[in-house]
């Protein structure tokens, strides 16, 4: 578990960051990495942040290889992270936000359904079966060629608001891709990724994604 926090020991709001499905370490993030920029935005706003290495990665010990784990394993792992976050003396357990990116947007609500969470943010996630998702990759998208149709995200908002009226909000960031980068059109984003220009995508991070998330979180946790 990796914790970033502002100065001070008084109970603060907190963020649990749940990454996408890939088996890659998120411990040492370069300054331009989108997760690092998102974390920095929250810490600058007064939040403690916690992220967890997936099973078998980083300093994980005596855990299965990441590639061998399934969805239930991931939910259990990040749920333990939430419990740890809540136990920290400088965290206000009533003011915790979960941010799920990509597949993390599936894990986050699964955890929040079993715990009292202040709010959940899902970015670039899915509300479809695997077959529908794969088919949608070639049918829909703007910059986000890895992700999904707008209608899927609208369906998530509609479903949440059906059971919890007025709780869900849809935010759309034009020309912004799966890496939180304002990379241009879908074709331009694809060319950069396939051409090995991932660091350029990092440089094109859209700060509005992080700023909007922090602004929404502040409203939810009622920052004083």
Coordinates of C-alpha atoms in Angstrom, one line a residue:
X1 CA 0.0 0.0 0.0
X2 CA 1.3 3.5 -0.9
X3 CA 0.0 6.5 1.0
X4 CA 0.4 10.1 0.0
X5 CA -1.0 12.7 2.5
X6 CA -1.0 16.4 3.2
X7 CA 0.8 17.8 6.3
X8 CA -1.0 17.5 9.5
X9 CA -2.5 14.7 11.6
X10 CA -6.1 15.8 12.0
X11 CA -8.8 13.6 10.4
X12 CA -8.9 14.4 6.7
X13 CA -11.0 13.2 3.7
X14 CA -9.3 10.4 1.7
X15 CA -9.2 8.8 -1.7
X16 CA -8.8 5.2 -2.6
X17 CA -7.5 4.9 -6.1
X18 CA -8.3 1.6 -8.0
X19 CA -6.4 1.3 -11.3
X20 CA -7.3 -0.6 -14.4
X21 CA -6.9 -4.3 -15.2
X22 CA -3.3 -4.4 -16.3
X23 CA -0.6 -6.1 -14.1
X24 CA 1.8 -3.1 -13.8
X25 CA 3.2 -1.6 -10.6
X26 CA 1.8 1.7 -9.5
X27 CA 4.4 2.4 -6.8
X28 CA 6.9 4.5 -8.5
X29 CA 4.9 6.9 -10.7
X30 CA 6.8 9.5 -12.8
X31 CA 5.6 13.0 -12.2
X32 CA 3.7 13.1 -15.5
X33 CA 1.9 9.8 -15.0
X34 CA -1.9 10.4 -15.0
X35 CA -2.3 8.5 -11.7
X36 CA 0.4 10.7 -10.2
X37 CA -1.3 13.9 -11.4
X38 CA -4.6 12.7 -10.1
X39 CA -3.1 11.8 -6.7
X40 CA -1.3 15.2 -6.5
X41 CA -4.5 17.0 -7.3
X42 CA -6.2 15.3 -4.4
X43 CA -3.3 15.8 -1.9
X44 CA -3.1 19.5 -2.9
X45 CA -6.8 19.7 -2.1
X46 CA -6.3 18.2 1.4
X47 CA -6.9 14.5 0.8
X48 CA -5.0 11.5 2.0
X49 CA -4.6 9.0 -0.9
X50 CA -4.0 5.3 -0.8
X51 CA -3.2 3.0 -3.7
X52 CA -2.5 -0.7 -3.6
X53 CA -0.2 -2.9 -5.7
X54 CA -2.0 -5.8 -7.2
X55 CA -1.4 -9.3 -6.1
X56 CA 2.1 -10.5 -6.9
X57 CA 3.4 -7.0 -7.8
X58 CA 5.8 -4.6 -6.1
X59 CA 6.4 -5.6 -2.5
X60 CA 3.6 -8.0 -2.4
X61 CA 4.6 -11.1 -0.4
X62 CA 3.2 -14.7 -0.6
X63 CA 0.4 -13.7 -3.0
X64 CA -0.7 -15.2 -6.3
X65 CA 0.6 -13.9 -9.6
X66 CA -1.5 -11.0 -10.8
X67 CA -2.4 -12.6 -14.1
X68 CA -3.9 -15.6 -12.2
X69 CA -6.3 -13.5 -10.1
X70 CA -10.0 -12.9 -11.0
X71 CA -12.5 -10.1 -10.3
X72 CA -13.4 -11.5 -6.9
X73 CA -9.8 -11.5 -5.9
X74 CA -9.4 -7.9 -6.9
X75 CA -12.5 -6.8 -5.1
X76 CA -11.2 -8.6 -1.9
X77 CA -7.8 -7.0 -2.3
X78 CA -9.0 -3.4 -2.7
X79 CA -11.6 -3.9 0.0
X80 CA -8.7 -4.7 2.4
X81 CA -7.1 -1.4 1.2
X82 CA -10.3 0.4 2.1
X83 CA -10.3 -1.1 5.6
X84 CA -6.7 0.0 6.1
X85 CA -7.5 3.5 4.9
X86 CA -10.4 3.8 7.3
X87 CA -8.2 2.7 10.2
X88 CA -5.6 5.5 9.7
X89 CA -5.7 8.0 12.6
X90 CA -5.5 10.9 10.2
X91 CA -8.4 9.8 8.0
X92 CA -12.0 10.7 8.5
X93 CA -13.7 7.3 7.7
X94 CA -17.0 9.1 6.9
X95 CA -15.3 11.1 4.1
X96 CA -13.8 8.6 1.8
X97 CA -14.0 8.7 -2.0
X98 CA -13.2 5.7 -4.3
X99 CA -11.9 6.5 -7.7
X100 CA -12.0 3.6 -10.2
X101 CA -10.3 3.9 -13.5
X102 CA -11.2 1.5 -16.3
X103 CA -11.7 -1.9 -14.8
X104 CA -11.4 -0.1 -11.4
X105 CA -14.7 1.5 -12.3
X106 CA -16.3 -2.0 -12.0
X107 CA -14.5 -2.8 -8.7
X108 CA -15.2 0.5 -7.0
X109 CA -19.0 0.2 -6.9
X110 CA -18.8 -3.5 -6.0
X111 CA -16.9 -2.4 -2.9
X112 CA -19.1 0.6 -2.1
X113 CA -22.2 -1.7 -2.2
X114 CA -20.8 -3.4 0.9
X115 CA -19.5 -0.3 2.8
X116 CA -20.7 3.2 3.7
X117 CA -18.7 5.3 1.2
X118 CA -19.1 9.1 0.7
X119 CA -18.8 8.8 -3.1
X120 CA -17.6 6.8 -6.1
X121 CA -16.0 8.1 -9.3
X122 CA -15.8 5.8 -12.3
X123 CA -13.7 6.9 -15.3
X124 CA -13.5 5.1 -18.6
X125 CA -15.4 2.0 -17.4
X126 CA -18.0 -0.3 -18.8
X127 CA -21.6 -1.4 -18.2
X128 CA -21.7 -4.1 -20.8
X129 CA -20.9 -7.8 -21.2
X130 CA -17.4 -8.7 -22.4
X131 CA -18.7 -9.5 -25.9
X132 CA -20.6 -6.2 -26.2
X133 CA -17.5 -4.4 -24.9
X134 CA -15.2 -5.9 -27.5
X135 CA -17.7 -5.2 -30.3
X136 CA -18.0 -1.6 -29.1
X137 CA -14.3 -0.9 -29.4
X138 CA -14.6 -0.8 -33.1
X139 CA -18.0 1.0 -33.2
X140 CA -17.8 3.8 -30.8
X141 CA -15.5 6.3 -29.1
X142 CA -13.9 9.7 -29.6
X143 CA -10.4 9.8 -28.4
X144 CA -11.0 6.9 -26.2
X145 CA -10.5 4.0 -28.6
X146 CA -9.9 1.6 -25.7
X147 CA -13.2 2.4 -24.0
X148 CA -16.8 2.5 -24.7
X149 CA -19.9 4.3 -26.0
X150 CA -21.3 7.3 -24.2
X151 CA -24.5 5.4 -23.8
X152 CA -22.8 2.8 -21.5
X153 CA -21.8 5.6 -19.1
X154 CA -25.3 7.2 -19.4
X155 CA -26.7 3.8 -18.5
X156 CA -24.6 3.7 -15.3
X157 CA -25.9 7.2 -14.3
X158 CA -29.4 6.2 -15.1
X159 CA -29.2 3.0 -13.0
X160 CA -27.6 4.8 -10.0
X161 CA -30.2 7.5 -10.1
X162 CA -33.0 5.0 -10.4
X163 CA -32.1 3.5 -7.0
X164 CA -30.6 6.7 -5.5
X165 CA -32.3 9.6 -7.1
X166 CA -30.1 12.6 -7.9
X167 CA -26.9 10.9 -6.7
X168 CA -25.1 10.3 -10.0
X169 CA -23.7 12.9 -12.4
X170 CA -22.2 12.3 -15.9
X171 CA -19.0 14.3 -16.8
X172 CA -17.8 14.3 -20.4
X173 CA -14.3 15.5 -21.4
X174 CA -14.1 16.1 -25.1
X175 CA -11.1 14.7 -27.0
X176 CA -9.8 13.0 -23.8
X177 CA -8.7 9.4 -23.9
X178 CA -8.4 6.4 -21.6
X179 CA -5.1 7.7 -20.1
X180 CA -6.8 11.0 -19.0
X181 CA -4.9 12.7 -21.9
X182 CA -6.3 15.3 -24.2
X183 CA -4.9 13.5 -27.1
X184 CA -7.1 14.6 -30.0
X185 CA -9.3 12.4 -32.1
X186 CA -9.6 8.6 -31.7
X187 CA -7.2 8.0 -34.6
X188 CA -4.6 10.4 -33.2
X189 CA -4.8 8.8 -29.7
X190 CA -4.5 5.3 -31.3
X191 CA -1.5 6.4 -33.4
X192 CA 0.3 7.7 -30.4
X193 CA -0.2 4.6 -28.3
X194 CA 0.6 2.1 -31.0
X195 CA 3.6 4.3 -32.1
X196 CA 5.1 4.0 -28.6
X197 CA 4.3 7.6 -27.7
X198 CA 2.8 6.8 -24.3
X199 CA 5.0 9.5 -22.6
X200 CA 3.5 12.1 -25.0
X201 CA 0.1 11.0 -23.9
X202 CA 1.3 11.6 -20.3
X203 CA 2.4 15.1 -21.2
X204 CA -1.1 15.7 -22.7
X205 CA -2.9 14.9 -19.4
X206 CA -6.1 16.9 -19.2
X207 CA -6.0 18.6 -15.8
X208 CA -9.8 19.2 -16.0
X209 CA -10.3 15.5 -15.3
X210 CA -8.6 15.7 -12.0
X211 CA -9.9 19.1 -11.1
X212 CA -13.5 18.1 -11.8
X213 CA -13.1 15.0 -9.7
X214 CA -11.7 17.0 -6.8
X215 CA -14.5 19.6 -7.1
X216 CA -17.2 16.9 -7.1
X217 CA -15.5 15.1 -4.2
X218 CA -15.4 18.3 -2.2
X219 CA -19.1 18.7 -2.6
X220 CA -19.7 15.1 -1.5
X221 CA -17.5 15.1 1.6
X222 CA -18.5 18.7 2.5
X223 CA -15.1 20.3 2.8
X224 CA -14.9 22.9 5.5

